[in-house]
């Protein structure tokens, strides 16, 4: 069963901004913006597996990412085109800010 991924038109911009306000989630979004797609387990930002899963779920439910099964792995990618179409310049602005890590 594939995880729920909302239609971005149903997601308020405040939900997107709240998801991006967390440092770990912002690091995940930055990594996806650079790499395109990654396995869920490839994000190692000093948090537990359960915490990482929570952050990935928040990003998915905020409409920022898509997750797909690939064998026993889950691949995550940024919904960049959709986000840029609905919220022009938002990701560019967020990603251009200084990385606090």
PDB file of C-alpha atoms in Angstrom:
ATOM      1  CA  UNK A   1       0.000   0.000   0.000  1.00  0.00           C
ATOM      2  CA  UNK A   2       1.401   3.363  -1.048  1.00  0.00           C
ATOM      3  CA  UNK A   3       1.450   6.157   1.560  1.00  0.00           C
ATOM      4  CA  UNK A   4      -1.056   8.987   1.296  1.00  0.00           C
ATOM      5  CA  UNK A   5       0.205  11.937  -0.724  1.00  0.00           C
ATOM      6  CA  UNK A   6      -2.142  14.910  -0.825  1.00  0.00           C
ATOM      7  CA  UNK A   7      -3.007  16.957  -3.856  1.00  0.00           C
ATOM      8  CA  UNK A   8      -0.947  20.113  -3.381  1.00  0.00           C
ATOM      9  CA  UNK A   9      -3.960  22.319  -4.082  1.00  0.00           C
ATOM     10  CA  UNK A  10      -5.465  20.884  -0.875  1.00  0.00           C
ATOM     11  CA  UNK A  11      -2.420  21.807   1.221  1.00  0.00           C
ATOM     12  CA  UNK A  12      -2.359  25.310   2.733  1.00  0.00           C
ATOM     13  CA  UNK A  13       0.911  27.171   2.271  1.00  0.00           C
ATOM     14  CA  UNK A  14       1.139  27.414   6.074  1.00  0.00           C
ATOM     15  CA  UNK A  15       1.394  23.599   6.227  1.00  0.00           C
ATOM     16  CA  UNK A  16       4.217  23.641   3.689  1.00  0.00           C
ATOM     17  CA  UNK A  17       6.025  26.393   5.603  1.00  0.00           C
ATOM     18  CA  UNK A  18       5.579  24.593   8.927  1.00  0.00           C
ATOM     19  CA  UNK A  19       7.088  21.431   7.443  1.00  0.00           C
ATOM     20  CA  UNK A  20      10.054  23.437   6.159  1.00  0.00           C
ATOM     21  CA  UNK A  21      10.584  25.191   9.509  1.00  0.00           C
ATOM     22  CA  UNK A  22      12.294  22.169  11.109  1.00  0.00           C
ATOM     23  CA  UNK A  23      16.084  21.907  10.649  1.00  0.00           C
ATOM     24  CA  UNK A  24      16.100  18.145   9.978  1.00  0.00           C
ATOM     25  CA  UNK A  25      13.287  18.385   7.441  1.00  0.00           C
ATOM     26  CA  UNK A  26      15.007  21.301   5.743  1.00  0.00           C
ATOM     27  CA  UNK A  27      18.197  19.213   5.489  1.00  0.00           C
ATOM     28  CA  UNK A  28      16.186  16.407   3.880  1.00  0.00           C
ATOM     29  CA  UNK A  29      14.644  18.836   1.377  1.00  0.00           C
ATOM     30  CA  UNK A  30      18.081  20.278   0.567  1.00  0.00           C
ATOM     31  CA  UNK A  31      19.487  16.773   0.017  1.00  0.00           C
ATOM     32  CA  UNK A  32      16.585  15.874  -2.271  1.00  0.00           C
ATOM     33  CA  UNK A  33      16.968  19.126  -4.200  1.00  0.00           C
ATOM     34  CA  UNK A  34      20.600  18.184  -4.871  1.00  0.00           C
ATOM     35  CA  UNK A  35      20.253  14.432  -5.423  1.00  0.00           C
ATOM     36  CA  UNK A  36      16.792  14.159  -6.978  1.00  0.00           C
ATOM     37  CA  UNK A  37      15.777  10.916  -5.289  1.00  0.00           C
ATOM     38  CA  UNK A  38      17.077   8.951  -2.323  1.00  0.00           C
ATOM     39  CA  UNK A  39      16.182   5.975  -0.170  1.00  0.00           C
ATOM     40  CA  UNK A  40      14.562   6.768   3.154  1.00  0.00           C
ATOM     41  CA  UNK A  41      17.463   5.152   4.998  1.00  0.00           C
ATOM     42  CA  UNK A  42      20.069   7.327   3.297  1.00  0.00           C
ATOM     43  CA  UNK A  43      19.243  10.390   5.386  1.00  0.00           C
ATOM     44  CA  UNK A  44      21.598  10.370   8.361  1.00  0.00           C
ATOM     45  CA  UNK A  45      21.227  13.630  10.227  1.00  0.00           C
ATOM     46  CA  UNK A  46      21.913  12.361  13.740  1.00  0.00           C
ATOM     47  CA  UNK A  47      18.336  11.294  14.486  1.00  0.00           C
ATOM     48  CA  UNK A  48      16.857   7.881  15.203  1.00  0.00           C
ATOM     49  CA  UNK A  49      15.149   5.818  12.522  1.00  0.00           C
ATOM     50  CA  UNK A  50      11.759   6.545  14.105  1.00  0.00           C
ATOM     51  CA  UNK A  51      12.433  10.291  14.146  1.00  0.00           C
ATOM     52  CA  UNK A  52      13.636  10.199  10.542  1.00  0.00           C
ATOM     53  CA  UNK A  53      10.448   8.347   9.560  1.00  0.00           C
ATOM     54  CA  UNK A  54       8.373  10.980  11.343  1.00  0.00           C
ATOM     55  CA  UNK A  55      10.123  13.810   9.483  1.00  0.00           C
ATOM     56  CA  UNK A  56       9.641  12.045   6.131  1.00  0.00           C
ATOM     57  CA  UNK A  57       5.956  11.570   6.925  1.00  0.00           C
ATOM     58  CA  UNK A  58       5.534  15.265   7.763  1.00  0.00           C
ATOM     59  CA  UNK A  59       7.176  16.241   4.469  1.00  0.00           C
ATOM     60  CA  UNK A  60       5.008  13.786   2.521  1.00  0.00           C
ATOM     61  CA  UNK A  61       1.769  14.890   4.202  1.00  0.00           C
ATOM     62  CA  UNK A  62       2.670  18.548   3.580  1.00  0.00           C
ATOM     63  CA  UNK A  63       2.929  17.736  -0.121  1.00  0.00           C
ATOM     64  CA  UNK A  64       6.672  18.348  -0.356  1.00  0.00           C
ATOM     65  CA  UNK A  65       7.738  14.812  -1.268  1.00  0.00           C
ATOM     66  CA  UNK A  66       6.589  11.688  -3.050  1.00  0.00           C
ATOM     67  CA  UNK A  67       7.486   8.221  -1.808  1.00  0.00           C
ATOM     68  CA  UNK A  68       7.503   5.082  -3.915  1.00  0.00           C
ATOM     69  CA  UNK A  69       8.334   1.477  -3.207  1.00  0.00           C
ATOM     70  CA  UNK A  70      11.321  -0.059  -4.975  1.00  0.00           C
ATOM     71  CA  UNK A  71      11.660  -3.640  -3.807  1.00  0.00           C
ATOM     72  CA  UNK A  72      12.246  -3.509  -0.069  1.00  0.00           C
ATOM     73  CA  UNK A  73      13.268   0.157  -0.155  1.00  0.00           C
ATOM     74  CA  UNK A  74      11.275   3.350  -0.246  1.00  0.00           C
ATOM     75  CA  UNK A  75      12.496   6.101  -2.541  1.00  0.00           C
ATOM     76  CA  UNK A  76      11.725   9.720  -1.784  1.00  0.00           C
ATOM     77  CA  UNK A  77      11.803  12.647  -4.178  1.00  0.00           C
ATOM     78  CA  UNK A  78      10.929  16.312  -3.945  1.00  0.00           C
ATOM     79  CA  UNK A  79       7.750  17.425  -5.730  1.00  0.00           C
ATOM     80  CA  UNK A  80       9.733  20.342  -7.123  1.00  0.00           C
ATOM     81  CA  UNK A  81       7.790  20.980 -10.342  1.00  0.00           C
ATOM     82  CA  UNK A  82       4.429  20.910  -8.569  1.00  0.00           C
ATOM     83  CA  UNK A  83       5.660  23.124  -5.735  1.00  0.00           C
ATOM     84  CA  UNK A  84       7.198  25.633  -8.133  1.00  0.00           C
ATOM     85  CA  UNK A  85       3.972  25.784 -10.124  1.00  0.00           C
ATOM     86  CA  UNK A  86       1.747  26.317  -7.067  1.00  0.00           C
ATOM     87  CA  UNK A  87       4.138  28.394  -4.929  1.00  0.00           C
ATOM     88  CA  UNK A  88       6.550  30.079  -7.383  1.00  0.00           C
ATOM     89  CA  UNK A  89       9.899  30.943  -5.806  1.00  0.00           C
ATOM     90  CA  UNK A  90       9.142  29.384  -2.413  1.00  0.00           C
ATOM     91  CA  UNK A  91      11.598  26.504  -2.619  1.00  0.00           C
ATOM     92  CA  UNK A  92      14.271  28.672  -4.216  1.00  0.00           C
ATOM     93  CA  UNK A  93      13.946  31.143  -1.359  1.00  0.00           C
ATOM     94  CA  UNK A  94      14.052  28.444   1.313  1.00  0.00           C
ATOM     95  CA  UNK A  95      16.923  26.551  -0.295  1.00  0.00           C
ATOM     96  CA  UNK A  96      19.001  29.701  -0.808  1.00  0.00           C
ATOM     97  CA  UNK A  97      18.970  30.549   2.894  1.00  0.00           C
ATOM     98  CA  UNK A  98      22.084  29.817   4.929  1.00  0.00           C
ATOM     99  CA  UNK A  99      22.362  26.176   5.985  1.00  0.00           C
ATOM    100  CA  UNK A 100      22.605  26.192   9.779  1.00  0.00           C
ATOM    101  CA  UNK A 101      24.389  22.832   9.863  1.00  0.00           C
TER     102      UNK A 101
END
